Each structure stands twice: as structure tokens, then as C-alpha cells.
Amino acid sequence: MIELRDVTVRSGDYCLEGISFQVQAGAYAVLMGRTGIGKTTLLEAICGLRRLVGGCVLLGGVDVSTWAPGDRRIGYMPQDLALFPTMTVQQHLEFALRLQRATSSVVAARVAELAGLLEIEHLLQRGVRGLSGGEAQRVALGRALAARPALLLLDEPISALDADTRRTARQMLKNLNRQTGVTVLHVTHDQEDAELLGDVCLQLERTSAGRVQVQSSGVGL
Amino acid sequence: MGSGAESLPVKLDGRRRGVSRDAVFFLVMGGLSASFVVLIVLLLLADVSFTSPAAFAAALRKPEILAAFRLTMLTCTLAAVLSVWVATPLGYLLSRFRFPGSRLVDVIVDIPIVLPPLVLGLSLLILFHQPFPLTGVFGAGWKLEDWLEEFAGFPVTYRWPAVVLAQFAVSCAFAVRTMRVTFDQINPRAEDVARTLGCTRGQAFLQVALPQAWRGILTAGTISWARALGEFGPILVFAGATRFRTEVLSTSVFLELSVGQLDAAVAVSLMMVLMAVAVLLFLRWLGAGMST
């Protein structure tokens, strides 16, 4: 389970104040809100890339607010995917496992498992420069999932894909959530994404007083 | 139809006027551009026509010129390696972080670029020979040069290390600029993602940012090397121009000129031109690789 309690985070002059919500373990939560309202800032705060000014982030009931990003067991997939241009697809899948000093056999088994799950076996030896949007997205997803995170943060993961690829990607994300049991927090602008994927919808809204708050709506929308 | 037929000559006329306006544009821009290109070509032609291949070869066989060539290669390479070694972390820090005084550091790094070369040499000389009031630590009147000579056994001023230091002081500033631009062009989010996957900042730098910066590192090294090759003023003041000791190619030109050996001065100049052209071609090749 992930819980935010009165989280305050700054991005330049912009400030999100007193953000609170919780998502049950294994749920697929969709985070929506207008452009520039602070969705990406919030994701960065959850995964530890942005320091909290106030409040706390709890994962499985443990306060991880002061933990280093790599200690939180969070997989993060930014909007631009941020693949590593000098690495092959296989090196992307191995990256987190190598940092954990996993044995070669464990690494090989996990890479094979992920490649099968994401249907990227044929891409393993390729660099990432020539990948299509859908392929790159699956590689980024595999990289984020490799170390079996407890929480997966997806920042508009399918917004740049064409309609067909998007449909497939939605199905893949939902399957991943069901098969691996990973809790997902998925930022999107697309109402259709929210309706088809979300168990829970979190809406970042600006109140008449100018504060941003989270409205949560229930299972199945 | 009628209106279309009537308007056609007007359109054509407009196009013709556009062509003539473009001709003026290209004439003016091309003329101004050509003036500089022609000047450089004339300079090179003048150098080439001044000497003969035989005189060129004879000048380059002189032992003092060969010694200067060897010292130039050594000092330029050392200065370039040192510059890249320092510029890579500094360029990364300036690109990625806003820390107290970062703007000041940014300005300080540029000072050697705008400082008159002789002033830089003089400043180095003063730094190494100025007595510092470090009474508590080393005693009154402590001098850096004396300390280096007596305790480290490594005197600098008027020796070859002074050549390297004078070259480094300028070329490192250019390397820092290059490395900063290099890291500005590399997506910092990849390093952020690496940190969420378990990297420390150091690991993210070494495993994600640095491999992407290899062309920038090569460019910074090449620019530093080229800048060191052309350095003259600070070397003259801080290292002197002693034959077989601190003479590099740029000071060779000066020394040959000062004793009236114009042939030798031109031969060394042409040699430096060839070295500079080789560096420029390498940089162009790197640039082409970067753009693809």
C-alpha cells in the first residue's frame, strides 16, 4: 500500500501543499489533473527524486520519506522514458539487478522472464535508438519492473503511442498489474485510460482557494 | 478565369522582384563572408610562397625545432588530459546543480578566456613567487615555488611544468565550456531513473551520463590540445623561452624571428598550421558523428 500524508513539495516557484491519499496494495490507480498542476512533481516526490518540504510518504506502512530513491523499491517510468542510449535492451533489463549484485543465473532468468512477459525477446541485443515508440515503452517498463518493485509509477506511459499500439499497451499494463501484483500509480490526461485501467481514480484539482487537493473516486469508476 | 489571367503577370513580376532581392541578399552576405575566408587563404598562401620545400625541410631538421616539437607534443597532451580530467566533473556540476555560488563559479571559469594572455602569465608568476603570510603553518614569507622546489623536489617556474600549467590555465576553461554544453544536451532524467533503480549519484554519473558524454570528452580534449598548441603569452612570461628547455613551437616562431631566421619562423608556422588543420578536421568528424 502507498500512502501520502500531508505531502508538501516544491518545484521552483510552484508548490503542492497538503496532498494526502492512499492506494491499496495491488491496485491500479490512475492520477489525473490539468497540465501543469503538479502530477509529475508528485511522482518525483514519491520516488525520492524531489525532497519533501512537509508530510511523509509511506510504503507498506513504512515512512520512506528520507530514504534514497534506490532503497524505496519503486519502479519509475518517466514520460520521455529516459532510456540509456549507450545500452542494449538486455542491459536495460539487467541494470537494476546488476546494481543489486544478483548472480548471473538470477539475472539471466529474470531477463528471460521479463522479455517473454513484454514480448521483447527479439530486441534484446539491439540498442535503443532505433526502437519504435511501443518497443521503447516496453523496454522502459521492463527496466522499471526488473527488480520487482512494490510500486510502479508511470508518467503518461502511453500518451505518445498511436491508437492501435495504445490499445495493446493498455492491455499489457493491466495484465502486468494482475500477474505481478505490483501496485500501479499511472498519470494520464486520457479519460479512456482511466476508465479502462483504473481501479481507483485520483484527481488533482485546484480549489477555489487556490490550493491543489486530491479527489479520490472508487473502484471501477 | 479573367481575373486569374490578369493577375498572373503581377505574380510573375513579384517573383522576379523577389529573385533580384535575393540576389542582393546573397551578394551582400557572400561578399562579407568571402572577405574573411579570402583573408585566411591569402595568409596561408603568403606563408607557403615565402618558403620552399627544401628550406621548409631544412628548418624542421634543426635540433632545437625538433626539441620544441617534442616538448609541444608532450605539454599539449598533458595539458589536454589535465583539462578533460578537471572539466568533466566541473562541467557536470555546473550543468546539473544550482548551488550557492554556482553563478560565480561559472564566471570564474570564463576568466582565463577573456584575460589578456600576458596578464595570465604574470598572475601565474606572482602566484608562485609571492610570499604568503602562512606563519602558523609554514612560517612567514612562504612561497609556493620555494616549497615545490625544496620539499616536493619539483620546481615549476621557467621549466617544462610551467609550460603545461600555462597551457592548462587557458585550455581548461574551453574544456569546461565544452563539457558543460555536452552534459546540458544529455537528458538528466536518465540519471534520475538510474537512481530509482539503485544507483548512487556517483554510479548514475559513471554508468549513465559519462558513457553518453564520450564524444564531448573527445571534443573537449581536442579543443584543449589545439588551444594549448597556440598558447604563447603565458608561456613566455611563466616558463620563458629557453632553447631545449622550455621552447615550444609557438615560442620557436618568436625566437626564430628575434634572431632574423625568417625561413625557420615560417616553416614552424606552417607546421603549426598543418597541426591545427588536422585538429580541425578531427573536430569536424566528431561533430558529424554527434549530429548523426
Short mmCIF file of C-alpha atoms in Angstrom, two decimals:
data_model
loop_
_atom_site.label_atom_id
_atom_site.label_comp_id
_atom_site.label_asym_id
_atom_site.label_seq_id
_atom_site.Cartn_x
_atom_site.Cartn_y
_atom_site.Cartn_z
CA MET A 1 0.00 0.00 0.00
CA ILE A 2 1.13 3.54 -0.68
CA GLU A 3 0.01 6.44 1.43
CA LEU A 4 0.78 10.16 1.21
CA ARG A 5 0.14 12.20 4.35
CA ASP A 6 0.02 15.99 4.02
CA VAL A 7 2.82 15.95 1.46
CA THR A 8 4.19 19.36 0.54
CA VAL A 9 6.65 19.59 -2.33
CA ARG A 10 8.13 22.47 -4.27
CA SER A 11 9.13 22.75 -7.91
CA GLY A 12 10.70 26.16 -8.47
CA ASP A 13 8.04 28.70 -7.51
CA TYR A 14 5.28 26.11 -7.69
CA CYS A 15 4.17 24.36 -4.52
CA LEU A 16 1.90 21.40 -3.90
CA GLU A 17 0.65 21.54 -0.33
CA GLY A 18 -1.00 19.04 1.96
CA ILE A 19 -1.52 16.24 -0.56
CA SER A 20 -2.97 13.12 1.05
CA PHE A 21 -4.25 9.88 -0.46
CA GLN A 22 -3.77 6.17 -0.24
CA VAL A 23 -3.83 3.30 -2.70
CA GLN A 24 -4.28 -0.30 -1.60
CA ALA A 25 -1.59 -2.86 -2.41
CA GLY A 26 -2.01 -4.41 -5.84
CA ALA A 27 -4.47 -1.75 -7.02
CA TYR A 28 -4.20 0.12 -10.31
CA ALA A 29 -4.61 3.81 -9.52
CA VAL A 30 -4.92 6.49 -12.13
CA LEU A 31 -3.82 10.03 -11.30
CA MET A 32 -5.43 12.75 -13.41
CA GLY A 33 -5.33 16.51 -13.47
CA ARG A 34 -4.81 19.50 -15.71
CA THR A 35 -1.47 20.17 -17.37
CA GLY A 36 0.96 21.89 -15.00
CA ILE A 37 -0.96 21.04 -11.85
CA GLY A 38 1.97 19.02 -10.48
CA LYS A 39 1.36 15.35 -11.34
CA THR A 40 4.96 14.71 -12.40
CA THR A 41 6.26 16.67 -9.40
CA LEU A 42 4.20 14.42 -7.16
CA LEU A 43 5.57 11.25 -8.79
CA GLU A 44 9.12 12.56 -8.40
CA ALA A 45 8.44 13.26 -4.72
CA ILE A 46 7.07 9.74 -4.19
CA CYS A 47 10.10 8.08 -5.73
CA GLY A 48 12.52 10.33 -3.84
CA LEU A 49 13.88 12.45 -6.66
CA ARG A 50 12.38 15.55 -5.07
CA ARG A 51 12.79 16.40 -1.42
CA LEU A 52 9.60 16.79 0.61
CA VAL A 53 9.06 20.15 2.29
CA GLY A 54 6.47 18.59 4.59
CA GLY A 55 4.44 15.45 5.20
CA CYS A 56 5.50 11.89 4.53
CA VAL A 57 5.31 9.04 2.05
CA LEU A 58 4.54 5.58 3.43
CA LEU A 59 5.09 2.36 1.52
CA GLY A 60 3.61 -0.73 3.14
CA GLY A 61 3.13 1.33 6.29
CA VAL A 62 6.80 2.36 6.49
CA ASP A 63 7.79 6.03 6.24
CA VAL A 64 10.28 6.19 3.34
CA SER A 65 10.37 9.99 3.06
CA THR A 66 14.06 10.21 3.87
CA TRP A 67 15.15 7.07 2.02
CA ALA A 68 17.32 7.24 -1.09
CA PRO A 69 15.37 6.68 -4.33
CA GLY A 70 17.03 3.32 -4.92
CA ASP A 71 16.05 1.98 -1.49
CA ARG A 72 12.30 2.54 -1.90
CA ARG A 73 11.52 -0.42 -4.20
CA ILE A 74 9.74 1.88 -6.63
CA GLY A 75 9.87 1.46 -10.39
CA TYR A 76 9.64 4.79 -12.23
CA MET A 77 8.85 5.25 -15.88
CA PRO A 78 9.05 8.94 -16.88
CA GLN A 79 7.04 10.41 -19.71
CA ASP A 80 10.05 10.61 -22.04
CA LEU A 81 11.06 7.07 -20.97
CA ALA A 82 14.68 8.25 -20.47
CA LEU A 83 16.24 5.09 -21.87
CA PHE A 84 20.02 4.79 -21.68
CA PRO A 85 21.27 5.48 -25.24
CA THR A 86 24.57 3.64 -24.79
CA MET A 87 22.99 0.38 -23.59
CA THR A 88 21.26 -2.52 -25.32
CA VAL A 89 17.75 -3.63 -24.42
CA GLN A 90 19.19 -6.53 -22.45
CA GLN A 91 21.46 -4.19 -20.48
CA HIS A 92 18.38 -2.13 -19.59
CA LEU A 93 16.65 -5.19 -18.15
CA GLU A 94 19.81 -6.21 -16.29
CA PHE A 95 20.62 -2.75 -14.93
CA ALA A 96 18.82 -2.82 -11.56
CA LEU A 97 19.71 -6.48 -10.96
CA ARG A 98 23.42 -5.84 -11.55
CA LEU A 99 23.28 -2.98 -9.03
CA GLN A 100 21.84 -5.44 -6.52
CA ARG A 101 24.74 -7.79 -7.32
CA ALA A 102 22.37 -10.56 -8.35
CA THR A 103 24.10 -13.71 -9.63
CA SER A 104 24.39 -14.25 -13.38
CA SER A 105 21.85 -17.06 -13.33
CA VAL A 106 19.31 -14.93 -11.45
CA VAL A 107 19.86 -12.05 -13.88
CA ALA A 108 19.52 -14.30 -16.92
CA ALA A 109 16.33 -15.90 -15.60
CA ARG A 110 14.73 -12.55 -14.78
CA VAL A 111 15.67 -11.04 -18.14
CA ALA A 112 14.17 -14.02 -19.94
CA GLU A 113 11.01 -13.77 -17.84
CA LEU A 114 10.58 -10.04 -18.49
CA ALA A 115 11.42 -10.34 -22.16
CA GLY A 116 8.73 -13.00 -22.51
CA LEU A 117 6.20 -11.03 -20.50
CA LEU A 118 6.77 -7.87 -22.54
CA GLU A 119 7.32 -9.69 -25.84
CA ILE A 120 10.72 -8.14 -26.49
CA GLU A 121 12.86 -11.29 -26.79
CA HIS A 122 13.78 -10.37 -30.38
CA LEU A 123 15.03 -6.93 -29.28
CA LEU A 124 17.41 -7.98 -26.51
CA GLN A 125 20.65 -7.43 -28.43
CA ARG A 126 19.55 -4.17 -30.04
CA GLY A 127 20.43 -0.67 -28.96
CA VAL A 128 17.55 1.60 -28.02
CA ARG A 129 17.99 4.29 -30.67
CA GLY A 130 16.04 2.59 -33.44
CA LEU A 131 13.17 1.26 -31.34
CA SER A 132 9.58 2.19 -32.16
CA GLY A 133 7.52 4.07 -29.56
CA GLY A 134 5.77 0.89 -28.40
CA GLU A 135 9.01 -1.08 -28.20
CA ALA A 136 10.78 1.68 -26.27
CA GLN A 137 7.86 1.86 -23.88
CA ARG A 138 8.06 -1.89 -23.18
CA VAL A 139 11.81 -1.67 -22.61
CA ALA A 140 11.32 1.18 -20.11
CA LEU A 141 8.63 -0.86 -18.40
CA GLY A 142 10.89 -3.91 -18.22
CA ARG A 143 13.71 -1.82 -16.76
CA ALA A 144 11.38 -0.47 -14.08
CA LEU A 145 9.99 -3.92 -13.24
CA ALA A 146 13.26 -5.85 -13.24
CA ALA A 147 13.97 -5.54 -9.50
CA ARG A 148 10.36 -6.49 -8.61
CA PRO A 149 9.29 -3.11 -7.21
CA ALA A 150 6.40 -2.85 -4.80
CA LEU A 151 5.11 0.24 -6.57
CA LEU A 152 5.23 1.24 -10.24
CA LEU A 153 4.97 4.92 -11.14
CA LEU A 154 4.01 5.55 -14.76
CA ASP A 155 4.08 9.12 -16.08
CA GLU A 156 1.82 9.24 -19.14
CA PRO A 157 3.28 5.95 -20.38
CA ILE A 158 1.10 5.55 -23.45
CA SER A 159 0.22 9.11 -24.40
CA ALA A 160 2.74 9.24 -27.26
CA LEU A 161 1.60 5.99 -28.89
CA ASP A 162 -0.74 5.57 -31.85
CA ALA A 163 -4.26 4.26 -31.26
CA ASP A 164 -3.55 0.59 -32.05
CA THR A 165 -0.34 0.40 -30.02
CA ARG A 166 -2.11 2.22 -27.24
CA ARG A 167 -4.84 -0.40 -27.08
CA THR A 168 -2.24 -3.18 -26.85
CA ALA A 169 -0.22 -1.22 -24.29
CA ARG A 170 -3.28 -0.73 -22.08
CA GLN A 171 -3.96 -4.45 -22.11
CA MET A 172 -0.31 -5.16 -21.30
CA LEU A 173 -0.28 -2.74 -18.35
CA LYS A 174 -3.44 -4.22 -16.90
CA ASN A 175 -2.08 -7.75 -17.32
CA LEU A 176 1.20 -6.77 -15.65
CA ASN A 177 -0.70 -5.36 -12.70
CA ARG A 178 -2.78 -8.54 -12.36
CA GLN A 179 0.06 -11.01 -12.95
CA THR A 180 2.78 -9.39 -10.83
CA GLY A 181 0.58 -7.84 -8.15
CA VAL A 182 2.56 -4.61 -8.33
CA THR A 183 0.71 -1.51 -7.19
CA VAL A 184 0.49 0.98 -10.05
CA LEU A 185 0.12 4.75 -9.99
CA HIS A 186 -0.47 5.86 -13.56
CA VAL A 187 -0.53 9.54 -14.53
CA THR A 188 -2.68 10.32 -17.55
CA HIS A 189 -4.75 13.00 -19.23
CA ASP A 190 -6.85 10.46 -21.02
CA GLN A 191 -10.27 9.69 -19.56
CA GLU A 192 -10.34 6.44 -21.56
CA ASP A 193 -7.12 5.27 -19.86
CA ALA A 194 -8.72 5.99 -16.52
CA GLU A 195 -11.94 4.15 -17.36
CA LEU A 196 -10.27 1.08 -18.84
CA LEU A 197 -7.34 0.71 -16.44
CA GLY A 198 -8.10 2.31 -13.11
CA ASP A 199 -9.35 0.55 -10.01
CA VAL A 200 -9.08 3.94 -8.33
CA CYS A 201 -9.05 7.40 -9.87
CA LEU A 202 -7.23 10.21 -8.11
CA GLN A 203 -7.98 13.67 -9.42
CA LEU A 204 -5.62 16.57 -8.69
CA GLU A 205 -7.80 19.68 -8.59
CA ARG A 206 -7.29 23.31 -7.72
CA THR A 207 -9.78 24.55 -5.14
CA SER A 208 -11.37 27.99 -5.23
CA ALA A 209 -8.87 28.96 -2.52
CA GLY A 210 -6.05 28.19 -4.95
CA ARG A 211 -4.83 25.02 -3.23
CA VAL A 212 -4.35 21.73 -5.03
CA GLN A 213 -6.11 18.77 -3.49
CA VAL A 214 -6.78 15.16 -4.38
CA GLN A 215 -10.28 13.86 -5.02
CA SER A 216 -10.47 10.10 -4.91
CA SER A 217 -13.19 8.10 -6.60
CA GLY A 218 -13.89 4.46 -6.00
CA VAL A 219 -13.31 1.12 -7.58
CA GLY A 220 -14.21 0.77 -11.23
CA LEU A 221 -15.04 4.47 -11.51
CA MET B 1 -10.61 33.00 -65.26
CA GLY B 2 -10.35 36.55 -66.41
CA SER B 3 -9.15 37.80 -63.09
CA GLY B 4 -6.68 34.91 -62.89
CA ALA B 5 -5.19 35.75 -66.30
CA GLU B 6 -4.88 39.36 -65.31
CA SER B 7 -3.20 38.62 -62.01
CA LEU B 8 -0.59 36.22 -63.48
CA PRO B 9 1.84 38.85 -64.81
CA VAL B 10 1.63 40.63 -61.49
CA LYS B 11 2.62 37.41 -59.68
CA LEU B 12 5.48 36.75 -62.09
CA ASP B 13 6.65 40.30 -61.72
CA GLY B 14 6.56 39.86 -57.96
CA ARG B 15 8.65 36.67 -58.25
CA ARG B 16 11.18 38.43 -60.46
CA ARG B 17 11.49 41.20 -57.93
CA GLY B 18 11.91 38.53 -55.20
CA VAL B 19 14.75 36.92 -57.16
CA SER B 20 16.52 40.26 -57.57
CA ARG B 21 16.07 40.97 -53.84
CA ASP B 22 17.58 37.55 -53.06
CA ALA B 23 20.49 38.31 -55.38
CA VAL B 24 21.27 41.44 -53.37
CA PHE B 25 20.97 39.42 -50.16
CA PHE B 26 23.40 36.75 -51.38
CA LEU B 27 25.76 39.38 -52.81
CA VAL B 28 26.00 41.26 -49.54
CA MET B 29 26.16 38.20 -47.28
CA GLY B 30 28.51 36.34 -49.61
CA GLY B 31 30.75 39.37 -50.09
CA LEU B 32 31.14 39.98 -46.38
CA SER B 33 31.72 36.27 -45.70
CA ALA B 34 34.21 35.94 -48.54
CA SER B 35 36.31 38.82 -47.24
CA PHE B 36 37.27 36.77 -44.16
CA VAL B 37 37.71 33.46 -45.97
CA VAL B 38 39.87 35.13 -48.62
CA LEU B 39 41.98 36.81 -45.94
CA ILE B 40 42.77 33.44 -44.28
CA VAL B 41 43.53 31.77 -47.63
CA LEU B 42 45.81 34.68 -48.62
CA LEU B 43 47.65 34.43 -45.31
CA LEU B 44 48.30 30.72 -45.84
CA LEU B 45 49.32 31.25 -49.47
CA ALA B 46 51.69 34.01 -48.43
CA ASP B 47 53.33 31.68 -45.89
CA VAL B 48 53.63 28.85 -48.41
CA SER B 49 55.02 31.09 -51.15
CA PHE B 50 57.56 32.63 -48.77
CA THR B 51 59.40 29.35 -48.28
CA SER B 52 60.47 26.47 -50.49
CA PRO B 53 60.02 22.76 -49.65
CA ALA B 54 63.81 22.46 -49.27
CA ALA B 55 64.01 25.40 -46.86
CA PHE B 56 60.97 24.06 -45.00
CA ALA B 57 62.60 20.62 -44.58
CA ALA B 58 65.95 22.14 -43.59
CA ALA B 59 64.33 24.31 -40.92
CA LEU B 60 62.42 21.40 -39.48
CA ARG B 61 65.61 19.33 -39.23
CA LYS B 62 67.16 21.82 -36.85
CA PRO B 63 67.69 20.11 -33.45
CA GLU B 64 66.17 23.00 -31.49
CA ILE B 65 63.00 22.89 -33.63
CA LEU B 66 62.77 19.11 -33.24
CA ALA B 67 63.17 19.52 -29.47
CA ALA B 68 60.47 22.19 -29.47
CA PHE B 69 58.19 19.89 -31.48
CA ARG B 70 58.69 17.05 -28.98
CA LEU B 71 58.08 19.34 -26.00
CA THR B 72 55.00 20.79 -27.69
CA MET B 73 53.51 17.34 -28.24
CA LEU B 74 54.24 16.37 -24.63
CA THR B 75 52.98 19.56 -22.96
CA CYS B 76 49.88 19.94 -25.17
CA THR B 77 48.90 16.33 -24.47
CA LEU B 78 49.44 16.70 -20.72
CA ALA B 79 47.51 19.99 -20.67
CA ALA B 80 44.65 18.42 -22.64
CA VAL B 81 44.45 15.35 -20.37
CA LEU B 82 44.52 17.55 -17.24
CA SER B 83 41.88 19.85 -18.75
CA VAL B 84 39.48 16.99 -19.50
CA TRP B 85 40.16 15.45 -16.08
CA VAL B 86 39.10 18.70 -14.37
CA ALA B 87 36.50 19.88 -16.88
CA THR B 88 34.39 16.72 -16.83
CA PRO B 89 33.32 16.92 -13.17
CA LEU B 90 33.18 20.72 -13.24
CA GLY B 91 31.07 20.79 -16.41
CA TYR B 92 28.76 18.16 -14.92
CA LEU B 93 28.30 20.07 -11.65
CA LEU B 94 27.61 23.35 -13.47
CA SER B 95 25.16 21.63 -15.80
CA ARG B 96 23.20 19.65 -13.22
CA PHE B 97 23.19 21.62 -9.97
CA ARG B 98 22.37 25.11 -8.77
CA PHE B 99 24.44 25.53 -5.63
CA PRO B 100 25.35 28.66 -3.65
CA GLY B 101 27.94 30.50 -5.73
CA SER B 102 27.37 28.44 -8.89
CA ARG B 103 26.95 31.61 -10.96
CA LEU B 104 30.17 32.98 -9.51
CA VAL B 105 31.99 29.73 -10.35
CA ASP B 106 30.56 29.98 -13.86
CA VAL B 107 32.07 33.47 -14.25
CA ILE B 108 35.42 32.50 -12.66
CA VAL B 109 35.78 29.59 -15.09
CA ASP B 110 35.50 32.02 -18.01
CA ILE B 111 38.13 34.45 -16.72
CA PRO B 112 41.10 32.77 -18.48
CA ILE B 113 39.20 33.09 -21.78
CA VAL B 114 38.86 36.86 -21.53
CA LEU B 115 42.07 37.65 -19.62
CA PRO B 116 44.92 39.04 -21.75
CA PRO B 117 47.45 36.17 -22.13
CA LEU B 118 50.34 38.17 -20.71
CA VAL B 119 48.29 39.01 -17.62
CA LEU B 120 47.60 35.33 -17.08
CA GLY B 121 51.32 34.54 -17.30
CA LEU B 122 52.14 37.36 -14.93
CA SER B 123 49.47 36.16 -12.50
CA LEU B 124 50.94 32.65 -12.52
CA LEU B 125 54.40 34.09 -11.89
CA ILE B 126 53.12 36.15 -8.96
CA LEU B 127 51.18 33.19 -7.52
CA PHE B 128 54.33 31.05 -7.43
CA HIS B 129 56.70 33.73 -6.11
CA GLN B 130 54.51 35.89 -3.88
CA PRO B 131 55.30 35.41 -0.17
CA PHE B 132 52.14 34.28 1.65
CA PRO B 133 51.56 35.11 5.32
CA LEU B 134 51.13 31.46 6.43
CA THR B 135 53.11 31.96 9.62
CA GLY B 136 51.19 29.38 11.64
CA VAL B 137 51.65 26.59 9.12
CA PHE B 138 54.82 27.11 7.11
CA GLY B 139 56.45 30.19 8.59
CA ALA B 140 56.47 33.78 7.42
CA GLY B 141 57.12 34.57 3.76
CA TRP B 142 56.12 31.12 2.49
CA LYS B 143 56.39 30.86 -1.30
CA LEU B 144 54.76 28.17 -3.40
CA GLU B 145 57.73 27.88 -5.78
CA ASP B 146 60.23 27.53 -2.92
CA TRP B 147 58.08 24.90 -1.26
CA LEU B 148 57.73 22.93 -4.51
CA GLU B 149 61.47 23.07 -5.10
CA GLU B 150 62.66 22.31 -1.56
CA PHE B 151 60.03 19.91 -0.24
CA ALA B 152 58.45 18.31 -3.29
CA GLY B 153 61.60 18.41 -5.43
CA PHE B 154 59.51 19.65 -8.31
CA PRO B 155 60.40 23.21 -9.33
CA VAL B 156 57.94 24.70 -11.80
CA THR B 157 58.77 28.25 -12.92
CA TYR B 158 60.94 28.52 -16.06
CA ARG B 159 60.80 24.75 -16.50
CA TRP B 160 58.62 22.48 -18.62
CA PRO B 161 55.92 22.02 -15.91
CA ALA B 162 55.37 25.79 -16.18
CA VAL B 163 54.61 25.32 -19.89
CA VAL B 164 51.98 22.70 -19.02
CA LEU B 165 50.46 24.86 -16.29
CA ALA B 166 50.31 27.95 -18.54
CA GLN B 167 48.64 25.92 -21.29
CA PHE B 168 46.29 24.21 -18.82
CA ALA B 169 45.16 27.53 -17.29
CA VAL B 170 43.67 28.60 -20.61
CA SER B 171 42.71 25.35 -22.30
CA CYS B 172 40.82 24.05 -19.26
CA ALA B 173 38.39 26.98 -19.50
CA PHE B 174 37.49 25.93 -23.05
CA ALA B 175 37.18 22.30 -21.96
CA VAL B 176 34.80 23.26 -19.15
CA ARG B 177 32.56 25.15 -21.62
CA THR B 178 32.52 22.13 -23.93
CA MET B 179 31.75 19.65 -21.16
CA ARG B 180 29.01 21.82 -19.74
CA VAL B 181 27.28 22.03 -23.12
CA THR B 182 27.76 18.26 -23.52
CA PHE B 183 26.03 17.49 -20.23
CA ASP B 184 23.33 20.11 -20.94
CA GLN B 185 22.44 18.05 -24.02
CA ILE B 186 22.22 14.77 -22.09
CA ASN B 187 18.81 14.02 -20.58
CA PRO B 188 19.21 14.28 -16.78
CA ARG B 189 16.10 12.17 -16.30
CA ALA B 190 18.05 9.08 -17.34
CA GLU B 191 20.26 9.63 -14.30
CA ASP B 192 17.13 10.13 -12.15
CA VAL B 193 15.74 6.82 -13.36
CA ALA B 194 19.09 5.15 -12.66
CA ARG B 195 18.89 6.44 -9.09
CA THR B 196 15.42 4.94 -8.62
CA LEU B 197 16.91 1.64 -9.84
CA GLY B 198 19.53 1.69 -7.08
CA CYS B 199 22.37 3.90 -8.34
CA THR B 200 24.06 6.41 -6.11
CA ARG B 201 24.65 9.80 -7.75
CA GLY B 202 28.22 8.71 -8.46
CA GLN B 203 27.10 5.48 -10.12
CA ALA B 204 24.48 7.34 -12.17
CA PHE B 205 27.21 9.70 -13.37
CA LEU B 206 29.69 6.95 -14.18
CA GLN B 207 27.29 4.40 -15.67
CA VAL B 208 24.70 6.58 -17.40
CA ALA B 209 25.91 10.16 -18.01
CA LEU B 210 29.61 9.61 -18.70
CA PRO B 211 29.21 6.93 -21.42
CA GLN B 212 26.88 9.33 -23.27
CA ALA B 213 29.44 12.12 -22.99
CA TRP B 214 32.33 10.36 -24.75
CA ARG B 215 32.15 12.49 -27.88
CA GLY B 216 32.04 15.63 -25.76
CA ILE B 217 35.08 14.41 -23.83
CA LEU B 218 36.95 13.82 -27.09
CA THR B 219 35.92 17.26 -28.35
CA ALA B 220 36.97 18.92 -25.08
CA GLY B 221 40.33 17.13 -25.27
CA THR B 222 40.87 18.17 -28.87
CA ILE B 223 39.91 21.78 -28.27
CA SER B 224 42.16 21.89 -25.20
CA TRP B 225 45.02 20.41 -27.20
CA ALA B 226 44.55 22.92 -30.02
CA ARG B 227 44.28 25.83 -27.58
CA ALA B 228 47.45 24.67 -25.79
CA LEU B 229 49.26 24.48 -29.14
CA GLY B 230 48.52 28.15 -29.84
CA GLU B 231 49.37 29.38 -26.35
CA PHE B 232 52.25 31.87 -26.29
CA GLY B 233 51.95 34.83 -23.90
CA PRO B 234 51.59 32.98 -20.57
CA ILE B 235 54.33 30.51 -21.57
CA LEU B 236 56.74 33.31 -22.40
CA VAL B 237 56.18 35.03 -19.05
CA PHE B 238 55.86 31.99 -16.77
CA ALA B 239 58.10 29.41 -18.47
CA GLY B 240 60.39 31.59 -20.54
CA ALA B 241 61.66 30.62 -23.99
CA THR B 242 64.88 28.76 -23.29
CA ARG B 243 66.11 26.56 -26.14
CA PHE B 244 65.96 22.82 -25.41
CA ARG B 245 64.32 23.52 -22.03
CA THR B 246 61.02 25.42 -22.33
CA GLU B 247 60.85 26.16 -26.03
CA VAL B 248 57.62 25.03 -27.67
CA LEU B 249 56.60 25.66 -31.28
CA SER B 250 54.79 28.92 -30.55
CA THR B 251 57.87 30.29 -28.79
CA SER B 252 60.08 28.86 -31.59
CA VAL B 253 58.41 31.23 -34.03
CA PHE B 254 59.18 34.11 -31.68
CA LEU B 255 62.80 33.02 -31.11
CA GLU B 256 63.50 32.43 -34.80
CA LEU B 257 62.01 35.82 -35.64
CA SER B 258 64.05 37.54 -32.94
CA VAL B 259 67.32 36.22 -34.45
CA GLY B 260 66.28 37.09 -38.00
CA GLN B 261 65.68 33.49 -39.15
CA LEU B 262 62.51 34.23 -41.10
CA ASP B 263 62.66 30.96 -43.09
CA ALA B 264 62.67 28.89 -39.93
CA ALA B 265 59.92 31.01 -38.36
CA VAL B 266 57.70 30.49 -41.42
CA ALA B 267 58.49 26.76 -41.51
CA VAL B 268 57.45 26.34 -37.88
CA SER B 269 54.35 28.45 -38.54
CA LEU B 270 53.37 26.18 -41.44
CA MET B 271 53.95 23.14 -39.28
CA MET B 272 51.57 24.60 -36.67
CA VAL B 273 49.03 25.37 -39.41
CA LEU B 274 49.14 21.73 -40.52
CA MET B 275 48.69 20.55 -36.92
CA ALA B 276 45.78 22.97 -36.43
CA VAL B 277 44.13 21.78 -39.67
CA ALA B 278 44.46 18.16 -38.53
CA VAL B 279 42.78 19.05 -35.24
CA LEU B 280 40.01 20.95 -37.04
CA LEU B 281 39.34 18.03 -39.37
CA PHE B 282 39.15 15.70 -36.37
CA LEU B 283 36.69 18.08 -34.70
CA ARG B 284 34.54 18.24 -37.86
CA TRP B 285 34.49 14.45 -37.95
CA LEU B 286 33.43 14.36 -34.31
CA GLY B 287 30.76 16.98 -34.98
CA ALA B 288 29.38 14.97 -37.90
CA GLY B 289 29.24 11.89 -35.69
CA MET B 290 27.42 13.83 -32.96
CA SER B 291 24.79 15.17 -35.34
CA THR B 292 24.01 11.66 -36.59
#
